[in-house]
């Protein structure tokens, strides 16, 4: 089923390949050193690069690259490892968006592996009798579980662009799940903060609360059930999840959530059937693209709002010379552009199979010019900013309209970026929605089910025109923003982040820092963040608020926004892989041959 794809050869790739061969002859690569997990925020070198939030996941991806695998192979291998070590953020019970720059053709491809609502879902499924369910009740339920898309995404990516089988891609993670990994503070505290609800589901409790509590830092966490499930996928592909005994287990778990009879938790059953699972399809989408100061910024189209919102905000910002402004003015423009783009996101973006999303107009220069004229240098636009009219007729600054709205945001999800010596690049964000997803482990299978359907609007938030209401077979709007930036037609930078709708602002701010504010990538990524989503602005400690407050901005402190992972291609066959220095305990950036 898998096949190797020819890759376009560049002069430097030949040099790199020759260099690697010579190095291999002189001294066999130290596979043990390579597979040793290393927590480090920056790595520079050649032969391929990987950046994730987790040392084990980066080491597994690196090993695949070093053994001759390409960026797609490494991305799938690292993602599978994240399913083991970051089970509360991502895994085979969830979905994601995979963006790929293919060196052989110079094209950017995107795969939509988003979770999908069952055929029985209705517009009022989250608002029976007209009033919205309490959010927490919807999160920990069978009702919010969407049909998972992650195994099918891995399969599609490997079949189309990979060079290794699923069996090889999962080999490292199967071992990892069996031998276990060392519990760190992030894993412990994420378990701890979920302990109440995990305790109410015997299967979840047995897996994640051994001895009745969160595993201690420094102990080994093993998941043999997940290793067995991965082995099934390794043998049978994604069908192992969407048909047969695992599919039956998923459906039973969703329809009759296995809650402890002694628990007094209301756990609503879900609507998913085996037919829903069997019908799941990964969809190849057109990427979004926006030109930004001579760069081409590629992103994920609907049902993610990532590409259109990052792209629209950049188009608005392009009307201003940020690099000539002082920092306060540049950050003010960043916050205003973000608020404007979110107003339009909320009004216009949903699943393109159900609503007509005006992607081209949202990303047009005419619309950006109309929206940019709202921005005042010395005043803050009143929130919420009303959405604009991306209708092709752009005359001036509009006013009036319906208010936007903000959705609850969690810190879940994970992002990884890989690049290989042939110039292929992957930017992949995957999730199970909340940290810990629905809180429900499929008994005996070792993984949590997502609660992605809580990304739908429960009731109309847009005056009768909400594009993101639930529906049969519909995919909820996402904010995931896996991004690849080309410079002079060649990949230059790839990045993404978790963080719900703050994903969009993390990606946007990192791009502004790197492109406009003269920061190198490690500085751009580590810099304190602020997130403006057409409401209050969240700001991390250290984000300069005083002068922005004088302009009229107000801030809500927040401990952390996002956990980005990025790779910059330095142009001579070398890479700078960059992960978080401190957020979520710090990530892991690796290259095959360090400088
Ligand atoms: N479900 C969210 C989305 O697709 C991601 C969850 C998170 O990052 O917290 O936008």
Coordinates of C-alpha atoms and ligand atoms in Angstrom, one line a residue:
X1 CA 0.0 0.0 0.0
X2 CA 2.8 2.4 0.7
X3 CA 5.2 3.7 -1.9
X4 CA 8.2 5.9 -2.0
X5 CA 7.9 9.1 -3.9
X6 CA 10.6 10.6 -6.0
X7 CA 11.8 13.9 -4.6
X8 CA 13.2 16.9 -6.4
X9 CA 16.9 17.0 -5.9
X10 CA 18.6 20.2 -5.0
X11 CA 22.4 20.7 -5.1
X12 CA 22.7 21.0 -1.4
X13 CA 20.7 17.8 -0.8
X14 CA 23.3 15.9 -2.8
X15 CA 26.1 17.4 -0.6
X16 CA 24.1 16.5 2.5
X17 CA 23.5 13.0 1.3
X18 CA 27.2 12.5 0.4
X19 CA 28.2 14.0 3.7
X20 CA 25.8 11.6 5.6
X21 CA 27.1 8.6 3.7
X22 CA 30.7 9.5 4.5
X23 CA 29.8 10.1 8.1
X24 CA 28.1 6.7 8.1
X25 CA 31.1 5.0 6.7
X26 CA 33.5 6.6 9.2
X27 CA 31.4 6.1 12.3
X28 CA 28.1 4.3 12.5
X29 CA 25.4 6.7 13.7
X30 CA 24.9 6.5 17.4
X31 CA 21.3 5.2 17.4
X32 CA 21.2 5.0 21.1
X33 CA 22.1 8.7 21.5
X34 CA 19.6 9.5 18.8
X35 CA 16.7 7.7 20.5
X36 CA 17.6 9.1 23.9
X37 CA 14.9 11.6 24.8
X38 CA 16.2 15.1 25.1
X39 CA 14.4 18.2 26.4
X40 CA 15.8 21.2 24.5
X41 CA 14.3 24.2 22.9
X42 CA 16.6 24.7 20.0
X43 CA 18.7 22.5 17.7
X44 CA 20.6 23.5 14.5
X45 CA 22.0 21.2 12.0
X46 CA 21.3 19.0 8.9
X47 CA 19.8 15.8 7.8
X48 CA 16.3 16.5 9.0
X49 CA 14.5 18.2 11.9
X50 CA 11.7 17.5 14.3
X51 CA 10.1 19.7 16.9
X52 CA 7.4 18.5 19.4
X53 CA 6.4 19.2 23.0
X54 CA 7.8 15.9 24.1
X55 CA 11.3 14.4 24.2
X56 CA 10.2 10.8 23.5
X57 CA 8.1 11.9 20.5
X58 CA 10.9 13.9 19.0
X59 CA 13.4 11.1 19.5
X60 CA 11.1 8.6 17.7
X61 CA 10.6 11.0 14.8
X62 CA 14.3 11.7 14.6
X63 CA 15.2 8.1 14.5
X64 CA 12.8 7.6 11.5
X65 CA 14.5 10.6 9.7
X66 CA 18.0 9.3 10.5
X67 CA 17.1 5.9 9.1
X68 CA 16.2 7.5 5.8
X69 CA 12.5 8.2 6.4
X70 CA 11.0 11.4 5.1
X71 CA 9.2 14.2 6.9
X72 CA 5.8 12.5 6.5
X73 CA 7.1 9.2 8.0
X74 CA 8.6 11.1 10.9
X75 CA 5.4 13.1 11.5
X76 CA 3.3 10.0 11.7
X77 CA 5.8 8.3 14.0
X78 CA 6.1 11.3 16.3
X79 CA 2.3 11.7 16.3
X80 CA 1.9 8.1 17.4
X81 CA 4.4 8.7 20.2
X82 CA 2.5 11.7 21.3
X83 CA -0.6 9.5 21.6
X84 CA 1.4 7.5 24.2
X85 CA 3.1 10.3 26.1
X86 CA 0.5 13.1 25.7
X87 CA -2.6 11.0 25.8
X88 CA -4.6 13.9 27.3
X89 CA -3.8 16.1 24.3
X90 CA -4.0 13.8 21.3
X91 CA -4.3 10.2 20.2
X92 CA -6.2 7.7 18.0
X93 CA -9.4 8.8 19.7
X94 CA -9.2 12.2 18.2
X95 CA -8.5 14.2 15.0
X96 CA -6.3 16.8 13.4
X97 CA -5.1 18.7 10.4
X98 CA -2.0 17.7 8.4
X99 CA -0.2 20.2 6.2
X100 CA 2.5 19.0 3.9
X101 CA 5.0 20.8 1.6
X102 CA 6.0 18.2 -1.1
X103 CA 9.4 19.0 -2.4
X104 CA 8.9 16.8 -5.5
X105 CA 6.2 19.1 -6.8
X106 CA 6.6 22.3 -4.9
X107 CA 2.9 21.9 -3.8
X108 CA 1.3 22.3 -0.4
X109 CA -1.3 19.6 0.5
X110 CA -3.6 19.6 3.4
X111 CA -5.5 16.7 5.0
X112 CA -8.6 17.3 7.1
X113 CA -8.7 14.5 9.7
X114 CA -11.3 16.3 11.8
X115 CA -13.7 14.4 14.0
X116 CA -17.2 14.2 12.5
X117 CA -20.6 14.4 14.0
X118 CA -22.7 11.2 13.8
X119 CA -25.5 11.0 11.3
X120 CA -28.0 11.3 14.1
X121 CA -26.7 14.7 15.4
X122 CA -29.2 17.5 15.2
X123 CA -29.0 21.3 15.3
X124 CA -30.3 21.2 18.9
X125 CA -28.4 18.2 20.1
X126 CA -26.4 20.4 22.6
X127 CA -29.5 22.5 23.5
X128 CA -32.3 20.1 24.2
X129 CA -35.5 22.1 24.7
X130 CA -33.8 25.2 23.5
X131 CA -31.3 25.8 26.3
X132 CA -27.6 24.9 26.0
X133 CA -26.3 22.1 28.1
X134 CA -23.8 23.1 30.8
X135 CA -20.4 23.1 29.1
X136 CA -18.8 20.7 31.5
X137 CA -21.6 18.3 31.2
X138 CA -21.2 18.2 27.4
X139 CA -17.4 17.8 27.7
X140 CA -17.6 14.6 29.8
X141 CA -20.2 12.8 27.8
X142 CA -20.7 10.4 24.9
X143 CA -22.6 13.1 23.1
X144 CA -19.5 15.2 22.4
X145 CA -17.5 12.3 20.9
X146 CA -16.9 12.9 17.2
X147 CA -15.9 10.0 14.9
X148 CA -12.1 9.9 15.2
X149 CA -10.0 10.8 12.2
X150 CA -6.4 10.4 13.4
X151 CA -5.6 6.8 12.4
X152 CA -7.1 7.5 8.9
X153 CA -5.0 10.7 8.6
X154 CA -1.8 8.7 9.4
X155 CA -2.8 6.1 6.8
X156 CA -3.6 8.6 4.1
X157 CA -0.4 10.6 4.7
X158 CA 1.8 7.5 4.6
X159 CA 0.1 6.0 1.6
X160 CA 0.3 9.2 -0.4
X161 CA 3.6 10.7 0.6
X162 CA 5.4 8.4 3.0
X163 CA 8.1 5.9 2.4
X164 CA 7.5 3.4 5.2
X165 CA 4.6 1.2 6.2
X166 CA 2.2 1.9 9.1
X167 CA 3.9 -1.1 10.8
X168 CA 7.3 0.7 10.8
X169 CA 5.8 4.1 11.6
X170 CA 4.2 2.7 14.8
X171 CA 7.0 0.4 15.8
X172 CA 8.7 2.9 18.1
X173 CA 5.5 3.9 19.8
X174 CA 4.4 0.3 20.4
X175 CA 7.7 -0.2 22.3
X176 CA 7.2 3.0 24.1
X177 CA 3.7 2.1 25.2
X178 CA 5.0 -1.2 26.5
X179 CA 8.2 -0.1 28.2
X180 CA 6.6 3.1 29.4
X181 CA 7.9 6.6 29.8
X182 CA 9.0 8.7 32.8
X183 CA 6.2 10.7 34.3
X184 CA 6.9 14.4 34.2
X185 CA 5.3 17.3 36.1
X186 CA 3.1 18.2 33.1
X187 CA 1.7 14.6 32.9
X188 CA 1.2 14.5 36.6
X189 CA -0.6 17.8 36.9
X190 CA -2.8 17.1 33.9
X191 CA -3.8 13.8 35.4
X192 CA -4.4 15.5 38.8
X193 CA -6.6 18.2 37.3
X194 CA -8.7 15.5 35.6
X195 CA -8.7 13.1 38.6
X196 CA -12.3 13.8 39.7
X197 CA -13.9 12.8 36.4
X198 CA -11.3 10.1 35.6
X199 CA -12.2 8.5 38.9
X200 CA -15.9 8.1 37.7
X201 CA -15.0 5.8 34.8
X202 CA -13.4 2.5 35.9
X203 CA -11.5 2.1 32.6
X204 CA -10.1 5.6 32.8
X205 CA -9.3 5.2 36.6
X206 CA -7.5 2.0 36.1
X207 CA -5.3 3.4 33.4
X208 CA -4.6 6.9 34.6
X209 CA -5.1 6.7 38.3
X210 CA -3.2 3.6 39.4
X211 CA -3.5 3.2 43.1
X212 CA -6.3 5.7 43.1
X213 CA -4.2 8.7 42.3
X214 CA -2.1 10.5 39.6
X215 CA 1.2 8.8 39.0
X216 CA 4.1 10.5 40.8
X217 CA 6.8 12.4 38.9
X218 CA 9.7 10.1 38.0
X219 CA 7.6 6.8 38.0
X220 CA 7.2 4.8 34.8
X221 CA 3.8 5.0 33.0
X222 CA 3.0 2.0 30.8
X223 CA 0.0 1.5 28.5
X224 CA 0.0 -2.1 27.2
X225 CA -3.6 -1.9 26.0
X226 CA -2.6 1.0 23.7
X227 CA 0.4 -1.0 22.5
X228 CA -2.0 -3.8 21.5
X229 CA -4.4 -1.3 19.8
X230 CA -1.4 0.2 17.9
X231 CA -0.4 -3.3 16.8
X232 CA -3.8 -3.8 15.3
X233 CA -3.5 -0.5 13.4
X234 CA 0.0 -1.5 12.3
X235 CA -1.4 -4.7 10.8
X236 CA -4.7 -3.5 9.5
X237 CA -4.4 0.2 9.1
X238 CA -7.2 2.6 10.1
X239 CA -9.8 0.0 9.5
X240 CA -8.7 -1.5 12.8
X241 CA -10.5 1.4 14.4
X242 CA -13.4 2.1 12.1
X243 CA -14.5 -1.5 11.7
X244 CA -14.4 -4.7 13.7
X245 CA -14.1 -5.2 17.4
X246 CA -12.5 -1.9 18.3
X247 CA -15.2 0.0 16.4
X248 CA -17.8 -2.0 18.3
X249 CA -16.1 -1.1 21.6
X250 CA -16.0 2.6 20.7
X251 CA -19.7 2.6 19.8
X252 CA -20.7 0.8 23.0
X253 CA -18.6 3.2 25.1
X254 CA -20.1 6.2 23.4
X255 CA -23.7 5.0 23.5
X256 CA -23.5 3.6 27.1
X257 CA -20.7 5.5 28.7
X258 CA -19.1 3.1 31.2
X259 CA -19.5 5.3 34.3
X260 CA -19.2 3.9 37.8
X261 CA -22.7 3.2 39.1
X262 CA -21.5 4.7 42.4
X263 CA -20.7 8.0 40.7
X264 CA -23.3 10.8 40.8
X265 CA -22.2 12.2 37.5
X266 CA -24.7 12.8 34.7
X267 CA -23.0 11.3 31.6
X268 CA -25.1 11.8 28.5
X269 CA -25.0 9.0 26.0
X270 CA -23.8 9.7 22.4
X271 CA -25.2 9.1 19.0
X272 CA -22.4 7.4 17.2
X273 CA -23.0 4.1 15.4
X274 CA -20.7 1.6 13.7
X275 CA -22.0 3.0 10.4
X276 CA -20.7 6.4 11.3
X277 CA -17.2 5.0 12.1
X278 CA -17.2 2.9 8.8
X279 CA -18.2 6.0 6.8
X280 CA -15.3 8.2 8.1
X281 CA -13.2 9.9 5.4
X282 CA -10.1 12.0 5.5
X283 CA -10.7 14.9 3.1
X284 CA -8.0 16.6 1.1
X285 CA -8.6 20.3 1.1
X286 CA -7.3 23.3 -0.8
X287 CA -4.8 25.0 1.5
X288 CA -5.4 28.6 2.3
X289 CA -2.7 31.0 1.1
X290 CA -2.0 34.6 1.8
X291 CA 0.9 36.7 0.6
X292 CA 2.5 38.5 3.5
X293 CA 5.4 40.9 2.7
X294 CA 6.6 38.7 -0.2
X295 CA 6.1 35.4 1.7
X296 CA 3.4 32.8 0.9
X297 CA 1.7 31.7 4.1
X298 CA -0.1 28.4 3.7
X299 CA -2.6 27.2 6.2
X300 CA -5.6 24.9 6.9
X301 CA -8.9 25.8 5.3
X302 CA -12.4 25.2 6.7
X303 CA -13.6 23.4 8.7
X304 CA -10.5 24.9 10.5
X305 CA -10.7 28.7 10.9
X306 CA -6.9 28.7 11.3
X307 CA -5.9 29.5 7.7
X308 CA -8.5 32.1 7.0
X309 CA -8.1 33.9 10.4
X310 CA -4.3 33.9 10.5
X311 CA -4.4 34.9 6.8
X312 CA -6.9 37.7 7.2
X313 CA -5.1 39.2 10.2
X314 CA -1.8 39.1 8.2
X315 CA -3.5 40.8 5.2
X316 CA -4.8 43.5 7.5
X317 CA -1.4 44.0 9.1
X318 CA 0.2 44.2 5.7
X319 CA -1.5 47.5 5.2
X320 CA 0.8 48.9 8.0
X321 CA 4.6 49.1 8.2
X322 CA 5.0 47.3 11.6
X323 CA 8.8 47.2 11.4
X324 CA 8.9 51.0 11.3
X325 CA 6.6 51.3 14.4
X326 CA 7.6 51.3 18.0
X327 CA 6.8 48.1 19.8
X328 CA 3.7 49.4 21.4
X329 CA 2.2 50.5 18.1
X330 CA 3.2 47.2 16.4
X331 CA 1.6 45.1 19.2
X332 CA -1.5 47.4 19.2
X333 CA -1.9 46.7 15.5
X334 CA -1.4 43.0 16.1
X335 CA -4.2 43.0 18.7
X336 CA -6.6 45.0 16.6
X337 CA -6.1 42.9 13.5
X338 CA -6.7 39.8 15.5
X339 CA -10.0 41.1 16.9
X340 CA -11.2 42.0 13.4
X341 CA -10.2 38.7 11.9
X342 CA -12.0 36.8 14.8
X343 CA -15.2 38.8 14.2
X344 CA -15.2 37.5 10.6
X345 CA -14.2 34.0 11.6
X346 CA -17.1 33.7 14.0
X347 CA -19.6 34.9 11.5
X348 CA -18.4 33.1 8.4
X349 CA -16.4 29.9 9.1
X350 CA -17.9 26.5 9.5
X351 CA -17.8 23.1 7.8
X352 CA -17.7 23.8 4.0
X353 CA -19.9 20.8 3.5
X354 CA -22.7 22.5 5.3
X355 CA -22.1 26.2 4.9
X356 CA -20.8 28.4 2.2
X357 CA -17.5 29.8 3.6
X358 CA -16.3 32.8 1.5
X359 CA -12.7 31.7 1.8
X360 CA -11.4 33.7 -1.2
X361 CA -13.1 36.9 -0.1
X362 CA -12.0 36.5 3.5
X363 CA -8.4 36.3 2.2
X364 CA -8.8 39.0 -0.5
X365 CA -6.7 42.2 -0.3
X366 CA -9.9 44.2 -1.0
X367 CA -11.6 42.9 2.1
X368 CA -8.4 43.4 4.1
X369 CA -8.2 47.0 3.0
X370 CA -11.8 47.6 4.1
X371 CA -11.2 45.9 7.4
X372 CA -7.9 47.6 8.0
X373 CA -9.4 51.1 7.8
X374 CA -11.1 50.3 11.1
X375 CA -7.8 50.4 12.9
X376 CA -6.9 53.6 14.7
X377 CA -3.4 54.2 15.9
X378 CA -4.4 55.8 19.2
X379 CA -7.6 54.0 20.2
X380 CA -8.9 50.5 20.7
X381 CA -11.9 49.4 18.7
X382 CA -14.9 48.7 21.0
X383 CA -15.3 44.9 21.4
X384 CA -16.9 43.0 20.1
X385 CA -16.0 44.2 16.6
X386 CA -18.8 43.5 14.2
X387 CA -18.1 41.2 11.3
X388 CA -17.5 42.7 7.9
X389 CA -19.0 41.8 4.5
X390 CA -16.7 39.7 2.4
X391 CA -18.9 40.1 -0.6
X392 CA -16.5 41.3 -3.3
X393 CA -17.6 44.9 -3.1
X394 CA -15.2 46.9 -0.9
X395 CA -15.8 50.6 -0.5
X396 CA -14.8 51.9 2.8
X397 CA -15.0 51.4 6.6
X398 CA -18.3 49.7 7.4
X399 CA -20.0 49.9 10.7
X400 CA -22.9 48.2 12.5
X401 CA -23.6 44.5 12.3
X402 CA -24.0 41.7 14.8
X403 CA -21.7 41.1 17.6
X404 CA -19.1 38.3 17.7
X405 CA -18.7 35.9 20.5
X406 CA -16.0 34.1 22.3
X407 CA -15.9 30.4 23.0
X408 CA -14.4 28.7 26.0
X409 CA -10.7 27.8 25.4
X410 CA -8.6 25.0 26.9
X411 CA -4.9 24.4 26.8
X412 CA -5.2 21.0 25.1
X413 CA -4.0 19.6 21.8
X414 CA -0.5 19.2 20.4
X415 CA 1.5 20.3 17.4
X416 CA 4.6 18.9 15.7
X417 CA 6.7 20.0 12.8
X418 CA 9.1 17.9 10.8
X419 CA 11.4 18.5 7.8
X420 CA 13.7 16.2 5.9
X421 CA 16.9 16.4 3.9
X422 CA 14.9 16.4 0.6
X423 CA 13.1 19.6 1.5
X424 CA 9.7 18.1 2.5
X425 CA 8.0 19.7 5.4
X426 CA 5.1 18.7 7.6
X427 CA 3.1 20.9 10.0
X428 CA 0.6 18.8 11.9
X429 CA -1.8 19.7 14.7
X430 CA -3.8 17.0 16.4
X431 CA -6.1 16.9 19.4
X432 CA -8.8 15.2 21.4
X433 CA -10.2 18.8 22.3
X434 CA -10.1 19.3 26.1
X435 CA -7.2 18.1 28.2
X436 CA -8.3 14.6 28.8
X437 CA -10.9 14.7 26.0
X438 CA -14.2 13.3 27.1
X439 CA -12.5 11.6 30.1
X440 CA -13.7 8.3 28.8
X441 CA -11.2 5.5 28.0
X442 CA -12.5 2.8 25.7
X443 CA -12.2 -0.2 28.1
X444 CA -9.3 -2.5 27.2
X445 CA -8.1 -0.3 24.3
X446 CA -5.9 2.2 26.1
X447 CA -7.0 5.5 24.6
X448 CA -9.3 8.4 25.5
X449 CA -12.2 9.4 23.3
X450 CA -12.4 13.0 22.2
X451 CA -15.0 15.7 23.1
X452 CA -14.5 17.5 19.8
X453 CA -18.2 18.2 19.2
X454 CA -18.1 20.7 22.0
X455 CA -16.4 22.9 19.4
X456 CA -19.8 23.4 17.8
X457 CA -21.9 26.4 18.9
X458 CA -24.5 25.0 21.3
X459 CA -27.0 27.7 20.3
X460 CA -26.8 30.4 17.6
X461 CA -24.3 33.0 18.5
X462 CA -24.6 35.0 15.3
X463 CA -28.1 36.4 15.1
X464 CA -29.5 33.5 13.1
X465 CA -26.5 33.0 10.9
X466 CA -24.2 30.8 13.0
X467 CA -22.1 28.7 10.6
X468 CA -21.0 26.4 13.4
X469 CA -24.2 24.8 14.7
X470 CA -24.2 21.0 15.0
X471 CA -25.6 18.8 12.2
X472 CA -25.5 15.3 10.9
X473 CA -22.1 14.3 9.5
X474 CA -20.8 17.9 10.1
X475 CA -17.3 18.8 11.3
X476 CA -17.1 21.4 14.0
X477 CA -15.1 24.5 13.4
X478 CA -11.5 24.3 14.5
X479 CA -8.8 26.8 15.3
X480 CA -6.0 24.6 14.5
X481 CA -3.5 26.4 12.4
X482 CA -0.7 24.2 11.1
X483 CA 1.2 26.6 8.9
X484 CA 4.0 26.5 6.3
X485 CA 5.6 29.7 5.0
X486 CA 7.4 29.8 1.6
X487 CA 10.0 32.4 0.7
X488 CA 10.9 32.7 -3.0
X489 CA 8.8 29.5 -3.6
X490 CA 10.9 27.4 -1.1
X491 CA 9.8 26.4 2.4
X492 CA 11.2 28.7 5.0
X493 CA 9.3 28.3 8.2
X494 CA 6.7 25.8 9.5
X495 CA 4.9 26.1 12.8
X496 CA 1.8 25.5 14.8
X497 CA 0.5 25.3 18.4
X498 CA -2.2 23.9 20.7
X499 CA -4.5 26.2 22.7
X500 CA -8.1 26.2 21.2
X501 CA -8.8 29.6 19.5
X502 CA -5.6 31.0 21.0
X503 CA -3.8 28.8 18.5
X504 CA -4.6 31.4 15.9
X505 CA -3.1 34.2 17.9
X506 CA 0.0 32.2 18.9
X507 CA 0.7 31.4 15.3
X508 CA 0.0 35.0 14.2
X509 CA 2.1 36.6 17.0
X510 CA 5.0 34.3 16.3
X511 CA 4.9 35.2 12.6
X512 CA 4.8 38.9 13.4
X513 CA 7.7 38.5 15.9
X514 CA 9.7 36.7 13.3
X515 CA 8.8 38.6 10.2
X516 CA 8.2 42.2 11.4
X517 CA 9.8 42.6 14.7
X518 CA 13.2 41.3 13.8
X519 CA 13.3 38.4 16.3
X520 CA 15.0 35.1 15.5
X521 CA 12.8 32.1 15.7
X522 CA 13.7 30.9 19.2
X523 CA 13.1 34.5 20.5
X524 CA 9.9 34.8 18.5
X525 CA 8.5 31.6 19.9
X526 CA 9.6 32.1 23.5
X527 CA 8.4 35.8 23.7
X528 CA 5.5 36.4 26.1
X529 CA 2.2 36.1 24.3
X530 CA -1.1 38.0 24.2
X531 CA -4.3 36.7 22.7
X532 CA -7.1 39.0 21.4
X533 CA -10.1 37.2 20.0
X534 CA -12.7 40.0 19.8
X535 CA -13.2 40.2 23.5
X536 CA -10.9 40.5 26.4
X537 CA -7.1 40.2 25.8
X538 CA -5.4 37.4 27.6
X539 CA -1.7 38.1 28.4
X540 CA 1.0 36.0 29.8
X541 CA 3.3 37.3 32.5
X542 CA 6.0 39.5 30.8
X543 CA 3.9 40.7 28.0
X544 CA 4.3 44.5 28.0
X545 CA 0.9 45.8 28.9
X546 CA 1.5 49.2 30.4
X547 CA 1.7 51.3 27.3
X548 CA -1.0 49.3 25.6
X549 CA -3.3 49.9 28.5
X550 CA -2.7 53.6 28.1
X551 CA -4.1 53.2 24.5
X552 CA -7.2 51.5 26.0
X553 CA -6.4 47.8 25.9
X554 CA -7.5 45.8 28.9
X555 CA -5.8 42.5 29.9
X556 CA -6.7 39.4 31.7
X557 CA -3.6 37.6 33.1
X558 CA -3.2 34.0 32.0
X559 CA -0.4 31.7 33.0
X560 CA 0.4 30.2 29.5
X561 CA -0.8 30.5 25.9
X562 CA 0.0 27.6 23.6
X563 CA 2.9 25.3 23.2
X564 CA 4.4 26.0 19.7
X565 CA 6.8 23.8 17.7
X566 CA 8.5 25.1 14.6
X567 CA 11.3 24.5 12.1
X568 CA 13.1 27.1 10.1
X569 CA 14.9 26.0 6.9
X570 CA 18.1 27.9 6.8
X571 CA 18.6 27.4 3.1
X572 CA 21.8 25.4 2.9
X573 CA 20.5 22.0 3.9
X574 CA 20.4 23.1 7.5
X575 CA 17.5 23.5 9.9
X576 CA 16.8 25.3 13.1
X577 CA 14.3 23.2 15.1
X578 CA 12.6 25.2 17.8
X579 CA 10.4 24.1 20.7
X580 CA 9.1 25.8 23.8
X581 CA 11.8 26.6 26.4
X582 CA 9.3 26.5 29.4
X583 CA 5.6 26.3 28.4
X584 CA 4.1 22.9 29.2
X585 CA 7.4 22.0 30.8
X586 CA 9.5 22.7 27.7
X587 CA 9.5 20.8 24.4
X588 CA 12.1 18.9 22.3
X589 CA 13.8 20.3 19.2
X590 CA 16.1 17.9 17.3
X591 CA 18.1 17.6 14.1
X592 CA 19.7 14.5 12.7
X593 CA 23.3 16.0 12.6
X594 CA 23.8 18.8 15.0
X595 CA 26.2 21.6 13.8
Ligands
LIG1 N1 -10.6 21.6 19.6 C1 -9.8 22.8 19.4 C2 -9.8 23.2 17.9 O1 -9.9 22.3 17.1 C3 -8.4 22.5 19.8 C4 -8.4 22.3 21.3 C5 -7.4 23.0 22.0 O2 -6.3 23.3 21.4 O3 -7.6 23.3 23.2 O4 -9.7 24.3 17.6

